[in-house]
Amino acid sequence: MADESVRTVVASFATREAAETAVEHLVQQHRINRADIFVEPEGAENSAGTDPAGADKGAPGVSGGPALHGRLRLSVDLSRGHIAEVETALRELGAAEVGSH
């Protein structure tokens, strides 16, 4: 990033449901632009997280399951003045390994 006033906060979630809840919380409660928030698997494989939750649990009688291969990483670009507030919110939402760079 060329702008030194902007930092990236990164957090790790065990379920896609938790990551998506965090995204909605950041957008609705902290007024962060959705285009500045990214969710991706921490590893090279596609993943829904490490634990099934929500829609990942599937309907009764449906074969197959979610791609539970690793945690999900949420990253958000924001100004330095909001880092502590967002890190606290992510921890309260169940994030692990919260930090910024």
XYZ file of N, CA, C and O in Angstrom:
404
model
N 0.830 -1.181 0.000
C 0.000 0.000 0.000
C 0.872 1.241 0.000
O 1.802 1.328 0.769
N 0.564 2.166 -0.835
C 1.331 3.393 -0.924
C 0.933 4.385 0.167
O 1.740 5.189 0.598
N -0.278 4.331 0.619
C -0.788 5.264 1.618
C -0.421 4.768 3.015
O -0.942 3.766 3.483
N 0.496 5.459 3.692
C 0.958 5.045 5.014
C -0.109 5.201 6.104
O 0.051 4.688 7.197
N -1.209 5.908 5.817
C -2.262 6.072 6.816
C -3.231 4.895 6.801
O -4.098 4.796 7.651
N -3.076 3.987 5.827
C -3.952 2.827 5.706
C -3.179 1.577 6.115
O -2.037 1.380 5.714
N -3.804 0.745 6.941
C -3.213 -0.512 7.396
C -4.183 -1.640 7.089
O -5.361 -1.419 6.830
N -3.686 -2.863 7.183
C -4.523 -4.037 6.984
C -4.602 -4.803 8.290
O -3.573 -5.152 8.882
N -5.816 -5.044 8.751
C -6.058 -5.878 9.931
C -6.405 -7.266 9.416
O -7.204 -7.410 8.494
N -5.782 -8.289 10.009
C -5.983 -9.671 9.590
C -6.439 -10.481 10.795
O -5.927 -10.306 11.903
N -7.423 -11.368 10.576
C -7.938 -12.232 11.641
C -8.249 -13.600 11.052
O -8.505 -13.733 9.857
N -8.263 -14.601 11.897
C -8.507 -15.975 11.476
C -9.788 -16.497 12.119
O -10.022 -16.281 13.308
N -10.619 -17.191 11.325
C -11.881 -17.752 11.825
C -11.959 -19.241 11.509
O -11.495 -19.688 10.463
N -12.588 -19.996 12.403
C -12.726 -21.446 12.238
C -13.874 -21.837 11.329
O -13.888 -22.937 10.797
N -14.847 -20.947 11.135
C -16.001 -21.289 10.292
C -16.308 -20.151 9.325
O -16.059 -18.972 9.614
N -16.859 -20.521 8.193
C -17.294 -19.511 7.211
C -18.391 -18.645 7.836
O -18.433 -17.430 7.638
N -19.275 -19.260 8.601
C -20.360 -18.514 9.248
C -19.799 -17.406 10.135
O -20.273 -16.269 10.095
N -18.769 -17.705 10.916
C -18.175 -16.700 11.801
C -17.509 -15.589 10.993
O -17.633 -14.404 11.329
N -16.828 -15.951 9.914
C -16.182 -14.938 9.071
C -17.218 -14.033 8.423
O -17.052 -12.808 8.377
N -18.298 -14.628 7.922
C -19.346 -13.826 7.284
C -20.068 -12.937 8.290
O -20.439 -11.806 7.963
N -20.262 -13.422 9.500
C -20.857 -12.595 10.558
C -19.952 -11.407 10.853
O -20.429 -10.278 11.036
N -18.648 -11.642 10.890
C -17.702 -10.554 11.139
C -17.757 -9.514 10.028
O -17.730 -8.310 10.298
N -17.864 -9.964 8.784
C -17.967 -9.035 7.658
C -19.197 -8.148 7.833
O -19.112 -6.918 7.731
N -20.335 -8.755 8.105
C -21.572 -7.984 8.269
C -21.468 -7.013 9.441
O -21.938 -5.873 9.356
N -20.847 -7.442 10.516
C -20.667 -6.569 11.684
C -19.805 -5.360 11.312
O -20.144 -4.216 11.661
N -18.705 -5.604 10.611
C -17.826 -4.493 10.228
C -18.533 -3.508 9.310
O -18.369 -2.299 9.444
N -19.318 -4.023 8.381
C -20.039 -3.156 7.440
C -21.141 -2.373 8.147
O -21.258 -1.155 7.989
N -21.945 -3.061 8.944
C -23.113 -2.425 9.546
C -22.781 -1.603 10.793
O -23.319 -0.513 10.970
N -21.923 -2.108 11.657
C -21.657 -1.424 12.925
C -20.484 -0.443 12.852
O -20.441 0.515 13.604
N -19.528 -0.721 11.969
C -18.336 0.121 11.900
C -18.248 0.908 10.597
O -17.271 1.613 10.365
N -19.253 0.761 9.731
C -19.372 1.521 8.486
C -18.149 1.357 7.579
O -17.716 2.302 6.909
N -17.577 0.148 7.551
C -16.459 -0.137 6.668
C -17.015 -0.562 5.314
O -17.948 -1.357 5.236
N -16.442 -0.042 4.263
C -16.874 -0.378 2.908
C -16.628 -1.863 2.655
O -15.524 -2.366 2.873
N -17.640 -2.572 2.174
C -17.526 -4.022 1.933
C -16.396 -4.340 0.963
O -15.762 -5.384 1.056
N -16.100 -3.445 0.051
C -15.027 -3.659 -0.921
C -13.645 -3.674 -0.272
O -12.677 -4.122 -0.888
N -13.541 -3.223 0.980
C -12.268 -3.207 1.696
C -12.087 -4.419 2.599
O -11.122 -4.484 3.364
N -13.023 -5.371 2.540
C -12.969 -6.568 3.388
C -12.839 -7.795 2.491
O -13.576 -7.942 1.522
N -11.911 -8.676 2.850
C -11.632 -9.863 2.047
C -11.654 -11.107 2.928
O -11.145 -11.077 4.041
N -12.244 -12.196 2.418
C -12.256 -13.475 3.130
C -11.701 -14.522 2.175
O -12.140 -14.606 1.021
N -10.740 -15.305 2.665
C -10.122 -16.331 1.838
C -9.605 -17.455 2.728
O -9.395 -17.254 3.925
N -9.383 -18.641 2.159
C -8.803 -19.725 2.946
C -7.377 -19.353 3.348
O -6.678 -18.667 2.597
N -6.929 -19.809 4.526
C -5.557 -19.538 4.934
C -4.562 -20.359 4.131
O -3.445 -19.937 3.918
N -4.971 -21.551 3.702
C -4.084 -22.407 2.930
C -4.390 -22.354 1.448
O -5.203 -21.551 0.990
N -3.744 -23.257 0.702
C -3.894 -23.287 -0.747
C -5.211 -23.912 -1.194
O -5.671 -23.668 -2.299
N -5.824 -24.748 -0.343
C -7.064 -25.412 -0.715
C -8.276 -24.537 -0.399
O -8.248 -23.742 0.532
N -9.348 -24.725 -1.164
C -10.604 -24.051 -0.863
C -11.105 -24.577 0.476
O -10.948 -25.758 0.777
N -11.695 -23.744 1.289
C -12.134 -24.182 2.609
C -13.345 -23.412 3.089
O -13.531 -22.257 2.752
N -14.153 -24.095 3.888
C -15.265 -23.463 4.589
C -14.895 -23.247 6.043
O -15.725 -22.907 6.856
N -13.631 -23.492 6.380
C -13.168 -23.379 7.753
C -12.764 -24.743 8.272
O -12.598 -25.700 7.522
N -12.601 -24.847 9.597
C -12.220 -26.124 10.202
C -13.379 -26.807 10.906
O -13.294 -27.973 11.235
N -14.451 -26.076 11.151
C -15.624 -26.612 11.836
C -16.871 -26.353 11.005
O -17.034 -25.269 10.460
N -17.783 -27.346 10.900
C -19.036 -27.087 10.182
C -19.935 -26.160 10.986
O -19.975 -26.228 12.219
N -20.632 -25.273 10.298
C -21.558 -24.350 10.949
C -22.543 -23.844 9.914
O -22.236 -23.780 8.727
N -23.727 -23.492 10.348
C -24.716 -22.907 9.453
C -24.991 -23.781 8.252
O -25.208 -24.979 8.358
N -24.942 -23.199 7.071
C -25.239 -23.916 5.832
C -24.224 -25.016 5.552
O -24.511 -25.954 4.817
N -23.025 -24.919 6.125
C -22.011 -25.948 5.918
C -22.420 -27.298 6.507
O -21.887 -28.327 6.120
N -23.354 -27.303 7.451
C -23.793 -28.554 8.062
C -24.624 -29.381 7.091
O -24.705 -30.590 7.221
N -25.246 -28.736 6.117
C -26.017 -29.440 5.100
C -27.367 -29.902 5.599
O -27.672 -29.877 6.789
N -28.184 -30.327 4.669
C -29.515 -30.834 4.999
C -29.434 -32.312 5.320
O -28.555 -33.013 4.832
N -30.345 -32.829 6.135
C -30.343 -34.257 6.447
C -30.459 -35.084 5.172
O -31.210 -34.749 4.260
N -29.649 -36.124 5.086
C -29.703 -37.013 3.941
C -28.883 -36.578 2.746
O -28.803 -37.278 1.751
N -28.220 -35.424 2.835
C -27.403 -34.942 1.729
C -25.995 -35.485 1.907
O -25.392 -35.341 2.956
N -25.473 -36.151 0.857
C -24.121 -36.690 0.959
C -23.099 -35.607 0.655
O -23.412 -34.575 0.083
N -21.867 -35.876 1.012
C -20.810 -34.881 0.822
C -20.792 -33.931 1.997
O -21.614 -34.006 2.907
N -19.847 -33.066 2.016
C -19.748 -32.124 3.116
C -18.956 -30.909 2.701
O -18.478 -30.808 1.565
N -18.801 -29.991 3.611
C -18.066 -28.771 3.302
C -16.572 -29.056 3.176
O -16.081 -30.065 3.667
N -15.872 -28.176 2.528
C -14.430 -28.307 2.351
C -13.722 -27.817 3.616
O -13.225 -26.703 3.677
N -13.700 -28.651 4.642
C -13.111 -28.268 5.934
C -11.625 -28.614 5.951
O -11.210 -29.639 6.457
N -10.807 -27.730 5.360
C -9.378 -28.002 5.253
C -8.517 -27.014 6.021
O -7.325 -27.221 6.133
N -9.049 -25.947 6.491
C -8.245 -24.936 7.179
C -9.097 -23.767 7.598
O -10.273 -23.678 7.267
N -8.486 -22.901 8.332
C -9.194 -21.721 8.820
C -9.365 -20.715 7.682
O -8.726 -20.810 6.646
N -10.232 -19.738 7.922
C -10.467 -18.661 6.955
C -9.822 -17.383 7.460
O -9.890 -17.064 8.647
N -9.201 -16.662 6.549
C -8.549 -15.402 6.897
C -9.418 -14.252 6.414
O -9.809 -14.193 5.240
N -9.726 -13.338 7.305
C -10.436 -12.111 6.983
C -9.410 -10.989 7.058
O -8.651 -10.908 8.031
N -9.360 -10.156 6.037
C -8.488 -8.982 6.088
C -9.311 -7.760 5.708
O -10.236 -7.841 4.898
N -8.979 -6.655 6.333
C -9.717 -5.415 6.086
C -8.733 -4.253 6.051
O -7.868 -4.131 6.918
N -8.840 -3.444 5.013
C -8.009 -2.251 4.873
C -8.737 -1.075 5.506
O -9.903 -0.834 5.193
N -8.051 -0.372 6.399
C -8.679 0.768 7.063
C -7.633 1.745 7.552
O -6.443 1.437 7.576
N -8.075 2.911 7.952
C -7.162 3.933 8.441
C -6.644 3.545 9.820
O -7.302 2.835 10.578
N -5.453 4.017 10.139
C -4.793 3.676 11.403
C -5.663 3.983 12.625
O -5.605 3.277 13.602
N -6.468 5.007 12.551
C -7.279 5.425 13.696
C -8.356 4.428 14.103
O -8.913 4.531 15.187
N -8.640 3.449 13.246
C -9.694 2.476 13.538
C -9.170 1.080 13.862
O -9.950 0.168 14.108
N -7.849 0.909 13.867
C -7.263 -0.417 14.043
C -7.666 -1.061 15.362
O -8.153 -2.194 15.382
N -7.468 -0.389 16.484
C -7.761 -0.974 17.796
C -9.235 -1.350 17.923
O -9.578 -2.432 18.413
N -10.098 -0.479 17.441
C -11.543 -0.716 17.498
C -11.931 -1.969 16.701
O -12.694 -2.810 17.163
N -11.394 -2.105 15.513
C -11.720 -3.248 14.658
C -11.101 -4.530 15.205
O -11.743 -5.582 15.218
N -9.863 -4.461 15.692
C -9.244 -5.653 16.289
C -10.054 -6.148 17.482
O -10.281 -7.351 17.627
N -10.521 -5.249 18.313
C -11.346 -5.626 19.469
C -12.643 -6.275 19.001
O -13.054 -7.315 19.522
N -13.292 -5.676 18.027
C -14.555 -6.222 17.508
C -14.337 -7.624 16.947
O -15.142 -8.533 17.205
N -13.259 -7.844 16.193
C -12.998 -9.161 15.623
C -12.741 -10.210 16.701
O -13.228 -11.334 16.612
N -12.006 -9.838 17.727
C -11.777 -10.777 18.844
C -13.094 -11.139 19.526
O -13.331 -12.295 19.866
N -13.956 -10.142 19.740
C -15.260 -10.390 20.366
C -16.132 -11.301 19.506
O -16.995 -12.008 20.023
N -15.901 -11.307 18.198
C -16.656 -12.148 17.271
C -16.025 -13.529 17.093
O -16.455 -14.293 16.252
N -15.000 -13.835 17.883
C -14.412 -15.165 17.877
C -13.185 -15.347 17.012
O -12.735 -16.467 16.790
N -12.591 -14.254 16.537
C -11.393 -14.361 15.711
C -10.181 -14.769 16.526
O -10.096 -14.475 17.727
N -9.264 -15.453 15.875
C -7.982 -15.812 16.471
C -6.890 -15.123 15.665
O -7.107 -14.705 14.527
N -5.731 -15.010 16.259
C -4.568 -14.446 15.570
C -4.873 -13.123 14.900
O -4.605 -12.929 13.715
N -5.423 -12.196 15.643
C -5.758 -10.861 15.134
C -4.519 -9.983 15.183
O -3.822 -9.939 16.197
N -4.233 -9.308 14.094
C -3.094 -8.408 14.050
C -3.201 -7.456 12.880
O -4.157 -7.511 12.112
N -2.212 -6.576 12.746
C -2.233 -5.618 11.632
C -0.840 -5.446 11.061
O 0.155 -5.716 11.717
N -0.811 -4.990 9.827
C 0.460 -4.667 9.159
C 0.224 -3.588 8.117
O -0.854 -3.252 7.765
